[in-house]
Structure formats: C-alpha cells, structure tokens
Coordinates of C-alpha atoms and ligand atoms in Angstrom, one line a residue:
M94 CA 8.7 26.9 19.5
R95 CA 6.5 24.3 22.4
R96 CA 6.3 20.9 20.8
A97 CA 4.3 18.5 22.4
I98 CA 4.5 14.0 22.5
Y99 CA 1.4 12.6 22.3
P100 CA 1.6 9.1 22.6
G101 CA -0.6 5.8 22.0
S102 CA -1.5 2.7 20.3
F103 CA -4.3 4.2 18.7
D104 CA -5.6 0.8 17.2
P105 CA -7.5 2.3 16.3
V106 CA -7.7 6.6 16.9
T107 CA -10.9 7.6 18.1
N108 CA -12.8 10.9 18.3
G109 CA -11.7 10.6 22.4
H110 CA -8.3 10.7 21.0
M111 CA -8.6 13.3 18.4
D112 CA -10.9 15.3 20.8
I113 CA -7.4 15.4 22.9
I114 CA -5.0 16.1 19.4
E115 CA -7.3 19.0 18.9
R116 CA -7.4 20.9 22.0
A117 CA -3.3 19.8 22.4
S118 CA -3.0 21.8 18.8
K119 CA -4.2 24.8 20.0
I120 CA -2.2 24.4 23.2
F121 CA 1.2 23.6 21.3
D122 CA 3.0 25.1 18.3
E123 CA 3.1 21.6 16.9
V124 CA 1.8 18.2 18.5
V125 CA 3.7 15.3 17.5
V126 CA 1.2 11.4 17.5
A127 CA 3.5 9.0 18.1
V128 CA 2.3 5.5 17.5
A129 CA 4.2 3.2 20.3
V130 CA 5.4 0.2 17.8
N131 CA 7.0 -1.7 20.7
I132 CA 3.6 -2.3 22.9
S133 CA 2.7 -5.5 24.4
K134 CA -0.7 -5.9 23.8
S135 CA -1.4 -7.3 20.8
P136 CA -3.0 -5.1 17.9
M137 CA -5.3 -5.6 15.6
F138 CA -4.2 -2.9 12.8
L139 CA -0.4 -3.0 11.7
I140 CA 1.3 0.3 12.7
E141 CA 1.6 1.5 9.0
D142 CA -2.7 1.4 8.9
R143 CA -2.3 3.0 12.5
L144 CA -0.5 5.4 10.8
F145 CA -2.8 5.8 7.8
M146 CA -5.2 6.8 9.5
L147 CA -3.9 9.2 12.0
Q148 CA -2.9 11.1 9.0
E149 CA -6.0 10.8 7.2
A150 CA -8.2 11.8 10.4
S151 CA -5.6 14.8 11.6
K152 CA -4.5 16.4 7.5
N153 CA -6.5 19.6 8.6
L154 CA -4.9 19.7 11.6
P155 CA -1.6 21.6 10.2
N156 CA 0.6 21.8 12.9
V157 CA -0.3 18.1 14.1
R158 CA 2.2 15.4 12.5
V159 CA 2.1 11.4 13.1
D160 CA 4.7 9.2 13.7
S161 CA 6.0 6.0 15.0
F162 CA 8.5 5.1 18.2
D163 CA 10.0 2.7 19.4
G164 CA 11.1 2.2 23.4
L165 CA 11.4 4.9 25.8
L166 CA 9.0 8.0 25.4
V167 CA 11.6 10.4 26.9
R168 CA 14.2 9.3 25.0
Y169 CA 11.9 9.9 21.7
A170 CA 10.7 12.8 23.2
E171 CA 14.0 14.3 23.8
E172 CA 15.0 13.6 20.1
Q173 CA 12.0 15.1 18.7
G174 CA 12.9 18.6 20.9
A175 CA 9.8 18.2 23.0
S176 CA 9.1 19.8 26.2
A177 CA 6.0 18.0 27.0
I178 CA 4.1 15.0 26.9
V179 CA 0.1 14.7 26.4
K180 CA -1.5 12.3 28.3
G181 CA -5.6 12.4 28.1
L182 CA -7.5 10.7 31.4
R183 CA -10.8 9.5 31.0
A184 CA -11.7 8.5 34.2
L185 CA -10.1 7.5 37.7
S186 CA -9.4 4.4 36.8
D187 CA -6.6 5.6 33.9
F188 CA -5.6 7.9 37.2
E189 CA -3.2 5.7 39.3
F190 CA -1.4 3.9 36.2
E191 CA -1.3 8.0 34.1
F192 CA 0.1 8.9 36.9
E193 CA 2.8 6.4 38.2
M194 CA 4.6 6.5 34.8
A195 CA 4.3 10.7 34.5
L196 CA 6.9 10.2 38.3
M197 CA 9.2 7.8 36.7
N198 CA 9.5 10.4 33.2
R199 CA 9.8 13.3 35.8
R200 CA 12.8 11.3 37.2
L201 CA 14.0 10.0 33.7
D202 CA 14.1 13.6 32.9
T203 CA 13.2 16.8 34.5
D204 CA 12.8 19.1 31.5
I205 CA 9.7 17.7 29.7
E206 CA 7.0 17.8 32.1
T207 CA 3.2 15.9 31.1
V208 CA 0.2 17.5 30.4
F209 CA -3.0 15.4 31.3
M210 CA -5.8 16.6 29.3
M211 CA -9.0 15.7 31.0
T212 CA -12.0 13.4 28.4
S213 CA -14.6 15.3 26.8
V214 CA -17.9 14.1 28.6
E215 CA -19.5 12.6 25.4
Y216 CA -16.3 10.6 25.1
S217 CA -15.5 9.5 28.5
Y218 CA -16.4 5.8 28.1
L219 CA -14.1 5.6 25.0
S220 CA -11.5 3.0 23.8
S221 CA -10.1 1.5 21.5
S222 CA -10.4 -1.8 22.9
M223 CA -13.9 -0.9 23.1
I224 CA -14.6 0.7 19.6
K225 CA -12.5 -2.8 18.5
E226 CA -14.9 -5.4 20.6
V227 CA -18.8 -3.6 19.8
S228 CA -17.2 -3.7 15.7
S229 CA -16.2 -6.6 15.6
F230 CA -19.6 -7.9 16.9
G231 CA -21.3 -5.8 14.1
G232 CA -22.6 -2.6 16.5
S233 CA -22.8 0.2 14.9
V234 CA -19.8 3.3 15.8
E235 CA -20.2 5.0 13.6
G236 CA -19.8 8.7 15.5
L237 CA -17.0 7.7 17.7
V238 CA -14.1 7.1 15.4
P239 CA -13.4 9.1 12.6
E240 CA -14.6 8.0 9.3
I241 CA -11.6 6.5 7.2
V242 CA -11.9 4.0 10.8
L243 CA -15.3 2.8 9.8
D244 CA -13.5 2.5 6.1
Y245 CA -11.0 0.0 8.3
L246 CA -13.3 -1.2 10.4
S247 CA -16.2 -3.3 7.8
Q248 CA -13.1 -4.2 5.4
K249 CA -11.8 -5.9 8.8
A250 CA -15.2 -7.4 9.3
S251 CA -16.7 -8.7 5.7
S252 CA -12.8 -10.2 5.5
T253 CA -13.3 -11.8 9.1
R254 CA -17.1 -13.5 7.5
R255 CA -14.8 -14.3 4.6
I256 CA -13.0 -16.6 6.2
M257 CA -15.7 -18.6 8.1
Q258 CA -17.8 -18.9 6.1
K259 CA -14.6 -20.9 4.3
R260 CA -14.1 -22.7 7.7
R261 CA -17.5 -23.4 7.8
Q262 CA -17.4 -24.7 3.9
K263 CA -14.8 -27.6 4.7
K264 CA -16.7 -28.8 7.6
E265 CA -20.1 -29.5 5.8
Ligands
LIG74 P1 -7.3 3.0 24.5 O1 -7.0 3.1 25.9 O2 -8.0 3.6 23.7 O3 -6.6 1.9 24.3 P2 -4.2 4.6 23.9 O4 -3.7 3.9 24.4 O5 -3.7 4.4 22.2 O6 -5.7 4.7 23.5 O7 -3.8 6.1 24.5 C1 -3.5 7.0 24.1 C2 -4.1 8.4 25.0 O8 -5.3 8.7 24.5 C3 -4.0 8.2 26.6 O9 -3.3 9.0 26.8 C4 -5.2 7.8 26.8 O10 -5.3 8.2 28.5 C5 -6.1 9.0 26.3 N1 -7.3 8.9 25.6 C6 -8.2 7.4 24.7 N2 -9.1 7.5 24.9 C7 -9.4 8.7 24.6 C8 -11.0 9.5 25.5 N3 -11.8 9.0 24.7 N4 -10.5 10.5 25.9 C9 -9.9 11.1 26.2 N5 -7.9 10.5 26.5 C10 -8.0 9.3 25.9

C-alpha cells in the first residue's frame, strides 16, 4: 500500500491543487490531502469549510481522503503510514523554499520521500491568494476553482457587501 500525503493550506482549493491531486491519485494507492491547521497566514476560510470544499471537489476520486493536521508534517506522515509527501511546483519561485523544506523533512525522517509534481501549464499562475484577490474585487474565477468554491466565494462576497452597506448607512 503506497500512501502519500499532499499537504497545504487550501484556502481555498483551486483547480491547480485538484490537478495535482488527480495526477497523484494515479501514482499512489491512496492520497491523503492534509489541510494544515496551524499556519501563520491568516486564512479566509475556516478549517471546516476548507475540508468540506476539498471533500466535495474530490468526491469522485475513490482513493483520495481529506484530513487536517497540526504540527510537524513528517510526524503526521509517519502516523498515517505514508511513504511520500507530494508537492506541486508552479514556478522557479516555489523551488527554493520547497527544496529547503524537502531536505529538512528528509533529515527528520529518511524513510519519507518528497515527490515533486510540475504544474500543468494552464494552472502555472494559479494560487489561492490570487483567487481570493480577484474574487474580492468582483472578478470571475470560473474555470479556475471547483464549483463548490465558487459558491463559497460568492457567499463571502455578498456578506462583505452587506457589512459595507451597513457601515455606509451608519455614517449617513
Ligand atoms: P497556495 O500556494 O495556492 O496558497 P497551498 O499552500 O495550499 O497553496 O499549496 C499546497 C501545495 O499545492 C504546494 O505544494 C503548492 O506548491 C501546490 N500548488 C498550489 N497551486 C498549484 C498549482 N496551480 N499548480 C501546481 N501546484 C500547486
């Protein structure tokens, strides 16, 4: 049984992430998509929402499981009985950090291999932060994120609009 962990913040999941998940699910017997709970970035979506969006988006992939983790990634990978950590590489800018991280993780556990997968060209510029920025200014991100994420983003946009409206009314 070859199990791999695909870690990230997935705030929210994009089609770039889904592309890596699908491709990894063809190589490994099981892929555990692991949402990091304790990240320094302040996330837009609650951990429960990020997990739900991922579950919905990957429901047609039988060997993909969604989970969350806290603390050291290699410890989590060991607990899960995983032999690999999957990482996606978009541009050269991803490389340096991921390279250092992979070396550190190997130092921590020599049995766990980091496997890098190149992005598909159509998603090479795609990141969760780009999605959040474009959608917060009312731009369309259709085709770049799973359907369920579009629903969550439009919900966020309408609640932000309501708050702004209330603030304006208070000022008047
Ligand atoms: P982001 O950088 O979009 O905020 P995460 O921290 O959730 O995303 O990233 C999780 C993993 O997915 C990382 O290995 C990252 O390099 C990879 N990844 C993110 N977006 C893409 C993409 N468009 N193509 C390939 N890999 C990606």
